[in-house]
Amino acid sequence: MKVRNLSSNRSDKVEIPMTPMIDIVFQLLVFFIMTFQIVAQEGDFNIRMPLAAMSEGPPPIDQLPPMVVRMQADSQGNLAQISLNQRPMGVSMQRLHDEIRQVIGDDRGPGSVQETAEVELDCDYHLRYEHVIEAITAVSGYLDGSGNIVRLAEKIKFAPPRAAP
Amino acid sequence: MRIKKKSSEVVGGDMTPMIDMTFQLIAFFMVLINFTQAEQDDRIVLPDSELAKPPDGPLEYPITLHLTKEGTVIIGGEEIPISGLQPYLSREANVLRIRGRPLSDATIVIRGHKDARTGRVQELIKECQSSNFEKFALRAKEDVGN
């Protein structure tokens, strides 16, 4: 009788071909590396633009008159002058921010100045849009030390558009 | 003379750590990859803002309008003037009506180029208002430099 050499059979490893798997894995890796791109986060600023019919009614009694931020542009569309309630303050967004922060204060909650305060942006037609976003950023809040957003004016609207030059 | 017998065995390195690392890399890229770029357009460079943070939840019914530097609106890859927007807005309004939802549920998201003229943004808002849309959001890019 022929006896099988069991011990030699046991030590034989079954070789799985790794090459195709590694090929595919590397192709996948290359695909993901090529298509990967870091996209900057985007966020929205809500603005109140009620329809004309709705705005005809009388404003609520506790509604403060809006703070009017007038932004004038030079011929290139750059910011030339900012005024808050007709008070000129150069081109400093920081100054605008400080003024708004002073008006709104630290009071928060229902019925607070922060809740009822409204800002109206009155901009020149050819002002570059990035200055509008800068102004909205200045009036709508700031980041505290830990990176959280502290809200200031939440009701922001545009004044009727000015005519094109 | 005695000749050494050449070994026929292939010296195979241990592939396991390399494959482990490769799979980890693939997992990393798969998690971070973002295919949802339907709302983005290379022609639009958004203005920066340190307060532009992604919202906590998705908007209920967003309608995104891309406003170029020249003051045209990009819809479906085509640039159209603001005055030619009415058919598109009417279509969106009809979709909302068919779904039985008021137009106030929709938010017009304006992705304006940072060098666009503000007057054009206001004209765009006015055009949307004439189609009875009333909720607007101005989109900005998070300023990570500050």
mmCIF file of C-alpha atoms in Angstrom:
data_model
loop_
_atom_site.group_PDB
_atom_site.id
_atom_site.type_symbol
_atom_site.label_atom_id
_atom_site.label_comp_id
_atom_site.label_asym_id
_atom_site.label_seq_id
_atom_site.Cartn_x
_atom_site.Cartn_y
_atom_site.Cartn_z
ATOM 1 C CA MET A 1 0.000 0.000 0.000
ATOM 2 C CA LYS A 2 1.197 3.407 -0.835
ATOM 3 C CA VAL A 3 1.313 5.768 2.073
ATOM 4 C CA ARG A 4 0.898 9.424 1.400
ATOM 5 C CA ASN A 5 3.369 11.758 2.871
ATOM 6 C CA LEU A 6 0.901 13.824 4.905
ATOM 7 C CA SER A 7 3.476 15.972 6.593
ATOM 8 C CA SER A 8 4.778 17.372 3.319
ATOM 9 C CA ASN A 9 1.231 18.147 2.070
ATOM 10 C CA ARG A 10 0.386 20.116 5.189
ATOM 11 C CA SER A 11 3.307 22.479 4.815
ATOM 12 C CA ASP A 12 2.342 23.450 1.240
ATOM 13 C CA LYS A 13 0.852 26.951 1.172
ATOM 14 C CA VAL A 14 -1.920 27.755 -1.239
ATOM 15 C CA GLU A 15 -0.610 30.768 -3.120
ATOM 16 C CA ILE A 16 -3.308 33.279 -3.986
ATOM 17 C CA PRO A 17 -2.151 35.537 -6.819
ATOM 18 C CA MET A 18 -1.913 39.009 -5.290
ATOM 19 C CA THR A 19 -0.813 40.906 -8.377
ATOM 20 C CA PRO A 20 -4.275 41.594 -9.915
ATOM 21 C CA MET A 21 -5.649 42.758 -6.583
ATOM 22 C CA ILE A 22 -2.735 45.099 -6.008
ATOM 23 C CA ASP A 23 -3.119 46.433 -9.565
ATOM 24 C CA ILE A 24 -6.777 47.261 -8.973
ATOM 25 C CA VAL A 25 -6.083 48.732 -5.579
ATOM 26 C CA PHE A 26 -3.430 51.028 -6.997
ATOM 27 C CA GLN A 27 -5.726 52.070 -9.824
ATOM 28 C CA LEU A 28 -8.403 52.935 -7.299
ATOM 29 C CA LEU A 29 -5.879 54.880 -5.291
ATOM 30 C CA VAL A 30 -4.719 56.836 -8.335
ATOM 31 C CA PHE A 31 -8.356 57.590 -9.271
ATOM 32 C CA PHE A 32 -9.141 59.000 -5.845
ATOM 33 C CA ILE A 33 -5.923 61.016 -5.729
ATOM 34 C CA MET A 34 -6.591 62.516 -9.161
ATOM 35 C CA THR A 35 -10.208 63.423 -8.431
ATOM 36 C CA PHE A 36 -9.583 64.710 -4.935
ATOM 37 C CA GLN A 37 -9.846 68.408 -4.401
ATOM 38 C CA ILE A 38 -10.230 70.448 -1.292
ATOM 39 C CA VAL A 39 -13.379 72.518 -1.637
ATOM 40 C CA ALA A 40 -13.685 75.590 0.541
ATOM 41 C CA GLN A 41 -16.694 75.642 2.814
ATOM 42 C CA GLU A 42 -19.509 77.930 1.790
ATOM 43 C CA GLY A 43 -22.136 79.622 3.888
ATOM 44 C CA ASP A 44 -25.166 81.800 3.385
ATOM 45 C CA PHE A 45 -26.272 85.184 4.644
ATOM 46 C CA ASN A 46 -30.031 85.454 4.768
ATOM 47 C CA ILE A 47 -31.463 88.739 3.667
ATOM 48 C CA ARG A 48 -34.997 89.956 4.102
ATOM 49 C CA MET A 49 -36.556 91.156 0.906
ATOM 50 C CA PRO A 50 -40.299 91.002 1.527
ATOM 51 C CA LEU A 51 -42.576 91.459 -1.417
ATOM 52 C CA ALA A 52 -43.857 94.969 -2.099
ATOM 53 C CA ALA A 53 -47.457 94.085 -1.167
ATOM 54 C CA MET A 54 -46.418 92.795 2.223
ATOM 55 C CA SER A 55 -44.242 95.763 3.064
ATOM 56 C CA GLU A 56 -47.098 98.217 2.596
ATOM 57 C CA GLY A 57 -48.569 97.418 6.013
ATOM 58 C CA PRO A 58 -47.505 99.413 9.088
ATOM 59 C CA PRO A 59 -44.347 98.119 10.795
ATOM 60 C CA PRO A 60 -44.660 96.492 14.238
ATOM 61 C CA ILE A 61 -44.673 98.953 17.152
ATOM 62 C CA ASP A 62 -41.479 97.575 18.691
ATOM 63 C CA GLN A 63 -39.671 97.704 15.346
ATOM 64 C CA LEU A 64 -36.758 100.136 15.410
ATOM 65 C CA PRO A 65 -36.081 102.186 12.292
ATOM 66 C CA PRO A 66 -33.399 100.462 10.242
ATOM 67 C CA MET A 67 -29.787 101.497 10.537
ATOM 68 C CA VAL A 68 -28.891 102.679 7.071
ATOM 69 C CA VAL A 69 -25.426 101.726 5.842
ATOM 70 C CA ARG A 70 -24.636 103.825 2.799
ATOM 71 C CA MET A 71 -21.756 102.541 0.682
ATOM 72 C CA GLN A 72 -20.365 104.731 -2.049
ATOM 73 C CA ALA A 73 -18.041 103.508 -4.774
ATOM 74 C CA ASP A 74 -15.376 105.172 -6.878
ATOM 75 C CA SER A 75 -15.342 104.850 -10.650
ATOM 76 C CA GLN A 76 -13.551 101.463 -10.411
ATOM 77 C CA GLY A 77 -16.198 99.999 -8.122
ATOM 78 C CA ASN A 78 -13.944 100.121 -5.073
ATOM 79 C CA LEU A 79 -15.307 101.264 -1.761
ATOM 80 C CA ALA A 80 -14.941 105.037 -1.395
ATOM 81 C CA GLN A 81 -17.046 105.872 1.635
ATOM 82 C CA ILE A 82 -19.168 104.132 4.276
ATOM 83 C CA SER A 83 -21.782 106.052 6.245
ATOM 84 C CA LEU A 84 -23.939 104.762 9.081
ATOM 85 C CA ASN A 85 -27.134 106.775 9.450
ATOM 86 C CA GLN A 86 -25.528 109.546 7.371
ATOM 87 C CA ARG A 87 -22.467 109.629 9.647
ATOM 88 C CA PRO A 88 -19.368 109.114 7.475
ATOM 89 C CA MET A 89 -16.798 106.628 8.737
ATOM 90 C CA GLY A 90 -14.203 106.335 5.973
ATOM 91 C CA VAL A 91 -13.742 102.902 4.438
ATOM 92 C CA SER A 92 -13.150 100.994 7.650
ATOM 93 C CA MET A 93 -15.373 97.939 8.045
ATOM 94 C CA GLN A 94 -13.957 97.522 11.549
ATOM 95 C CA ARG A 95 -15.339 100.915 12.518
ATOM 96 C CA LEU A 96 -18.733 99.999 11.092
ATOM 97 C CA HIS A 97 -18.601 96.740 13.035
ATOM 98 C CA ASP A 98 -17.689 98.539 16.278
ATOM 99 C CA GLU A 99 -20.548 101.024 15.849
ATOM 100 C CA ILE A 100 -23.105 98.275 15.208
ATOM 101 C CA ARG A 101 -21.763 96.274 18.126
ATOM 102 C CA GLN A 102 -22.079 99.303 20.377
ATOM 103 C CA VAL A 103 -25.707 99.873 19.320
ATOM 104 C CA ILE A 104 -26.749 96.253 19.712
ATOM 105 C CA GLY A 105 -24.769 95.557 22.884
ATOM 106 C CA ASP A 106 -24.728 92.225 24.668
ATOM 107 C CA ASP A 107 -28.454 91.923 25.248
ATOM 108 C CA ARG A 108 -29.820 88.755 23.642
ATOM 109 C CA GLY A 109 -33.130 86.964 23.658
ATOM 110 C CA PRO A 110 -36.753 87.736 22.763
ATOM 111 C CA GLY A 111 -37.474 91.432 22.358
ATOM 112 C CA SER A 112 -33.811 92.422 22.617
ATOM 113 C CA VAL A 113 -32.213 95.062 20.416
ATOM 114 C CA GLN A 114 -30.276 92.275 18.715
ATOM 115 C CA GLU A 115 -33.508 90.605 17.682
ATOM 116 C CA THR A 116 -35.297 93.710 16.434
ATOM 117 C CA ALA A 117 -32.384 95.660 14.942
ATOM 118 C CA GLU A 118 -32.516 95.976 11.197
ATOM 119 C CA VAL A 119 -29.808 97.088 8.805
ATOM 120 C CA GLU A 120 -30.524 98.518 5.393
ATOM 121 C CA LEU A 121 -27.748 98.489 2.812
ATOM 122 C CA ASP A 122 -27.851 101.386 0.396
ATOM 123 C CA CYS A 123 -25.129 100.748 -2.185
ATOM 124 C CA ASP A 124 -23.968 102.416 -5.364
ATOM 125 C CA TYR A 125 -24.848 100.479 -8.506
ATOM 126 C CA HIS A 126 -21.284 99.735 -9.556
ATOM 127 C CA LEU A 127 -19.918 98.904 -6.104
ATOM 128 C CA ARG A 128 -18.100 95.585 -6.166
ATOM 129 C CA TYR A 129 -20.184 92.860 -4.576
ATOM 130 C CA GLU A 130 -17.386 91.684 -2.259
ATOM 131 C CA HIS A 131 -17.675 94.972 -0.347
ATOM 132 C CA VAL A 132 -21.346 94.228 0.268
ATOM 133 C CA ILE A 133 -20.431 90.844 1.741
ATOM 134 C CA GLU A 134 -17.756 92.554 3.860
ATOM 135 C CA ALA A 135 -20.369 94.974 5.182
ATOM 136 C CA ILE A 136 -22.871 92.179 5.837
ATOM 137 C CA THR A 137 -20.131 90.304 7.702
ATOM 138 C CA ALA A 138 -19.356 93.418 9.755
ATOM 139 C CA VAL A 139 -22.957 94.002 10.811
ATOM 140 C CA SER A 140 -24.150 90.435 11.207
ATOM 141 C CA GLY A 141 -21.707 89.156 13.783
ATOM 142 C CA TYR A 142 -18.208 88.239 14.813
ATOM 143 C CA LEU A 143 -16.202 85.240 15.930
ATOM 144 C CA ASP A 144 -15.474 84.968 19.631
ATOM 145 C CA GLY A 145 -12.261 83.541 21.071
ATOM 146 C CA SER A 146 -13.373 79.954 20.652
ATOM 147 C CA GLY A 147 -14.473 80.403 17.041
ATOM 148 C CA ASN A 148 -18.223 80.554 17.705
ATOM 149 C CA ILE A 149 -20.308 83.100 15.840
ATOM 150 C CA VAL A 150 -21.831 85.837 18.001
ATOM 151 C CA ARG A 151 -24.778 87.279 16.098
ATOM 152 C CA LEU A 152 -25.424 91.000 15.834
ATOM 153 C CA ALA A 153 -28.011 92.292 13.354
ATOM 154 C CA GLU A 154 -29.915 89.417 11.767
ATOM 155 C CA LYS A 155 -32.400 91.440 9.740
ATOM 156 C CA ILE A 156 -30.560 92.757 6.739
ATOM 157 C CA LYS A 157 -32.151 94.172 3.632
ATOM 158 C CA PHE A 158 -31.237 96.189 0.579
ATOM 159 C CA ALA A 159 -32.513 99.694 -0.050
ATOM 160 C CA PRO A 160 -34.179 100.195 -3.435
ATOM 161 C CA PRO A 161 -31.483 99.896 -6.125
ATOM 162 C CA ARG A 162 -29.784 103.023 -7.322
ATOM 163 C CA ALA A 163 -29.737 103.872 -10.999
ATOM 164 C CA ALA A 164 -26.802 102.719 -13.114
ATOM 165 C CA PRO A 165 -24.274 105.513 -13.775
ATOM 166 C CA MET B 1 35.341 21.787 -8.249
ATOM 167 C CA ARG B 2 32.121 21.906 -6.403
ATOM 168 C CA ILE B 3 29.416 24.014 -8.028
ATOM 169 C CA LYS B 4 26.818 25.608 -5.808
ATOM 170 C CA LYS B 5 23.320 24.651 -6.637
ATOM 171 C CA LYS B 6 21.297 27.761 -7.490
ATOM 172 C CA SER B 7 18.209 28.118 -5.434
ATOM 173 C CA SER B 8 15.011 28.207 -7.510
ATOM 174 C CA GLU B 9 12.930 29.731 -4.698
ATOM 175 C CA VAL B 10 11.599 33.229 -5.229
ATOM 176 C CA VAL B 11 12.223 35.506 -2.313
ATOM 177 C CA GLY B 12 8.881 37.120 -1.666
ATOM 178 C CA GLY B 13 8.680 40.220 0.530
ATOM 179 C CA ASP B 14 5.861 40.637 2.987
ATOM 180 C CA MET B 15 3.173 42.596 1.128
ATOM 181 C CA THR B 16 0.725 42.856 4.016
ATOM 182 C CA PRO B 17 1.811 46.244 5.455
ATOM 183 C CA MET B 18 1.828 47.831 2.008
ATOM 184 C CA ILE B 19 -1.655 46.569 1.204
ATOM 185 C CA ASP B 20 -2.874 47.727 4.612
ATOM 186 C CA MET B 21 -1.546 51.212 3.989
ATOM 187 C CA THR B 22 -2.978 51.325 0.485
ATOM 188 C CA PHE B 23 -6.436 50.352 1.714
ATOM 189 C CA GLN B 24 -6.233 52.997 4.400
ATOM 190 C CA LEU B 25 -5.328 55.599 1.802
ATOM 191 C CA ILE B 26 -8.241 54.517 -0.384
ATOM 192 C CA ALA B 27 -10.605 54.709 2.585
ATOM 193 C CA PHE B 28 -9.300 58.209 3.378
ATOM 194 C CA PHE B 29 -9.894 59.523 -0.134
ATOM 195 C CA MET B 30 -13.280 57.808 -0.410
ATOM 196 C CA VAL B 31 -14.496 59.497 2.754
ATOM 197 C CA LEU B 32 -13.262 62.924 1.736
ATOM 198 C CA ILE B 33 -14.165 62.898 -1.922
ATOM 199 C CA ASN B 34 -16.948 65.286 -2.850
ATOM 200 C CA PHE B 35 -18.879 64.573 -6.026
ATOM 201 C CA THR B 36 -21.627 67.080 -5.255
ATOM 202 C CA GLN B 37 -20.361 69.978 -7.282
ATOM 203 C CA ALA B 38 -23.624 70.637 -9.104
ATOM 204 C CA GLU B 39 -23.966 73.913 -7.238
ATOM 205 C CA GLN B 40 -20.511 75.119 -8.133
ATOM 206 C CA ASP B 41 -19.183 76.837 -11.176
ATOM 207 C CA ASP B 42 -15.599 77.701 -12.033
ATOM 208 C CA ARG B 43 -16.632 81.050 -13.488
ATOM 209 C CA ILE B 44 -17.812 82.265 -10.110
ATOM 210 C CA VAL B 45 -15.280 83.370 -7.489
ATOM 211 C CA LEU B 46 -17.221 83.881 -4.302
ATOM 212 C CA PRO B 47 -16.392 86.704 -1.893
ATOM 213 C CA ASP B 48 -14.766 85.670 1.390
ATOM 214 C CA SER B 49 -16.336 85.996 4.785
ATOM 215 C CA GLU B 50 -15.184 84.716 8.145
ATOM 216 C CA LEU B 51 -18.824 84.149 9.140
ATOM 217 C CA ALA B 52 -19.660 82.002 6.113
ATOM 218 C CA LYS B 53 -20.192 78.664 7.823
ATOM 219 C CA PRO B 54 -22.086 75.751 6.308
ATOM 220 C CA PRO B 55 -25.664 75.654 7.580
ATOM 221 C CA ASP B 56 -26.681 73.064 10.172
ATOM 222 C CA GLY B 57 -29.234 71.510 7.848
ATOM 223 C CA PRO B 58 -29.986 71.636 4.135
ATOM 224 C CA LEU B 59 -32.263 74.376 2.821
ATOM 225 C CA GLU B 60 -35.848 73.291 2.234
ATOM 226 C CA TYR B 61 -36.094 74.171 -1.451
ATOM 227 C CA PRO B 62 -32.976 75.966 -2.704
ATOM 228 C CA ILE B 63 -32.838 77.563 -6.135
ATOM 229 C CA THR B 64 -29.249 78.455 -6.914
ATOM 230 C CA LEU B 65 -28.445 81.300 -9.287
ATOM 231 C CA HIS B 66 -24.868 82.027 -10.345
ATOM 232 C CA LEU B 67 -24.204 85.674 -11.109
ATOM 233 C CA THR B 68 -21.087 86.258 -13.195
ATOM 234 C CA LYS B 69 -18.711 89.195 -13.084
ATOM 235 C CA GLU B 70 -20.353 90.557 -16.244
ATOM 236 C CA GLY B 71 -23.799 90.443 -14.671
ATOM 237 C CA THR B 72 -25.253 87.436 -16.470
ATOM 238 C CA VAL B 73 -26.798 84.417 -14.783
ATOM 239 C CA ILE B 74 -25.551 80.869 -15.369
ATOM 240 C CA ILE B 75 -28.277 78.240 -15.629
ATOM 241 C CA GLY B 76 -27.542 74.777 -16.948
ATOM 242 C CA GLY B 77 -24.101 75.869 -18.095
ATOM 243 C CA GLU B 78 -25.479 78.681 -20.245
ATOM 244 C CA GLU B 79 -25.153 82.369 -19.552
ATOM 245 C CA ILE B 80 -28.370 84.295 -19.867
ATOM 246 C CA PRO B 81 -29.185 87.921 -19.089
ATOM 247 C CA ILE B 82 -31.085 88.704 -15.888
ATOM 248 C CA SER B 83 -34.067 89.855 -17.944
ATOM 249 C CA GLY B 84 -34.285 86.377 -19.530
ATOM 250 C CA LEU B 85 -34.704 84.643 -16.200
ATOM 251 C CA GLN B 86 -38.501 84.714 -16.037
ATOM 252 C CA PRO B 87 -39.175 81.413 -17.875
ATOM 253 C CA TYR B 88 -36.796 79.566 -15.569
ATOM 254 C CA LEU B 89 -38.290 81.131 -12.424
ATOM 255 C CA SER B 90 -41.838 80.404 -13.643
ATOM 256 C CA ARG B 91 -40.881 76.783 -14.167
ATOM 257 C CA GLU B 92 -39.485 76.542 -10.636
ATOM 258 C CA ALA B 93 -42.613 78.235 -9.248
ATOM 259 C CA ASN B 94 -44.807 75.748 -11.130
ATOM 260 C CA VAL B 95 -42.871 72.815 -9.684
ATOM 261 C CA LEU B 96 -43.517 74.185 -6.200
ATOM 262 C CA ARG B 97 -47.214 74.720 -6.925
ATOM 263 C CA ILE B 98 -47.565 71.160 -8.247
ATOM 264 C CA ARG B 99 -46.005 69.906 -5.031
ATOM 265 C CA GLY B 100 -48.552 71.969 -3.128
ATOM 266 C CA ARG B 101 -46.030 74.153 -1.399
ATOM 267 C CA PRO B 102 -46.019 77.944 -1.117
ATOM 268 C CA LEU B 103 -43.363 79.985 -2.886
ATOM 269 C CA SER B 104 -42.173 81.237 0.490
ATOM 270 C CA ASP B 105 -40.693 77.757 1.080
ATOM 271 C CA ALA B 106 -38.144 78.337 -1.660
ATOM 272 C CA THR B 107 -34.866 80.100 -0.986
ATOM 273 C CA ILE B 108 -33.086 81.814 -3.843
ATOM 274 C CA VAL B 109 -29.378 81.235 -3.233
ATOM 275 C CA ILE B 110 -27.313 83.860 -5.030
ATOM 276 C CA ARG B 111 -23.751 82.842 -5.794
ATOM 277 C CA GLY B 112 -22.401 86.149 -6.992
ATOM 278 C CA HIS B 113 -18.910 86.741 -8.337
ATOM 279 C CA LYS B 114 -16.940 88.923 -5.952
ATOM 280 C CA ASP B 115 -16.321 91.540 -8.657
ATOM 281 C CA ALA B 116 -19.920 91.671 -9.872
ATOM 282 C CA ARG B 117 -21.649 95.020 -9.533
ATOM 283 C CA THR B 118 -23.997 95.307 -6.577
ATOM 284 C CA GLY B 119 -26.647 96.870 -8.817
ATOM 285 C CA ARG B 120 -26.769 93.648 -10.827
ATOM 286 C CA VAL B 121 -27.286 91.613 -7.644
ATOM 287 C CA GLN B 122 -30.171 93.891 -6.720
ATOM 288 C CA GLU B 123 -31.627 93.591 -10.223
ATOM 289 C CA LEU B 124 -31.461 89.813 -9.863
ATOM 290 C CA ILE B 125 -33.285 89.990 -6.522
ATOM 291 C CA LYS B 126 -35.896 92.284 -8.060
ATOM 292 C CA GLU B 127 -36.411 89.876 -10.942
ATOM 293 C CA CYS B 128 -36.982 87.019 -8.497
ATOM 294 C CA GLN B 129 -39.341 89.177 -6.436
ATOM 295 C CA SER B 130 -41.408 89.812 -9.532
ATOM 296 C CA SER B 131 -41.928 86.017 -9.661
ATOM 297 C CA ASN B 132 -43.102 86.188 -6.023
ATOM 298 C CA PHE B 133 -39.986 84.679 -4.459
ATOM 299 C CA GLU B 134 -39.162 86.387 -1.198
ATOM 300 C CA LYS B 135 -36.483 84.424 0.639
ATOM 301 C CA PHE B 136 -32.914 85.114 -0.429
ATOM 302 C CA ALA B 137 -29.496 83.972 0.711
ATOM 303 C CA LEU B 138 -26.202 85.456 -0.390
ATOM 304 C CA ARG B 139 -23.530 82.811 -0.577
ATOM 305 C CA ALA B 140 -19.941 83.455 0.478
ATOM 306 C CA LYS B 141 -16.831 81.334 0.856
ATOM 307 C CA GLU B 142 -15.410 80.684 4.290
ATOM 308 C CA ASP B 143 -12.387 82.856 4.913
ATOM 309 C CA VAL B 144 -9.895 80.517 6.511
ATOM 310 C CA GLY B 145 -7.082 83.056 6.441
ATOM 311 C CA ASN B 146 -8.326 84.945 9.501
#
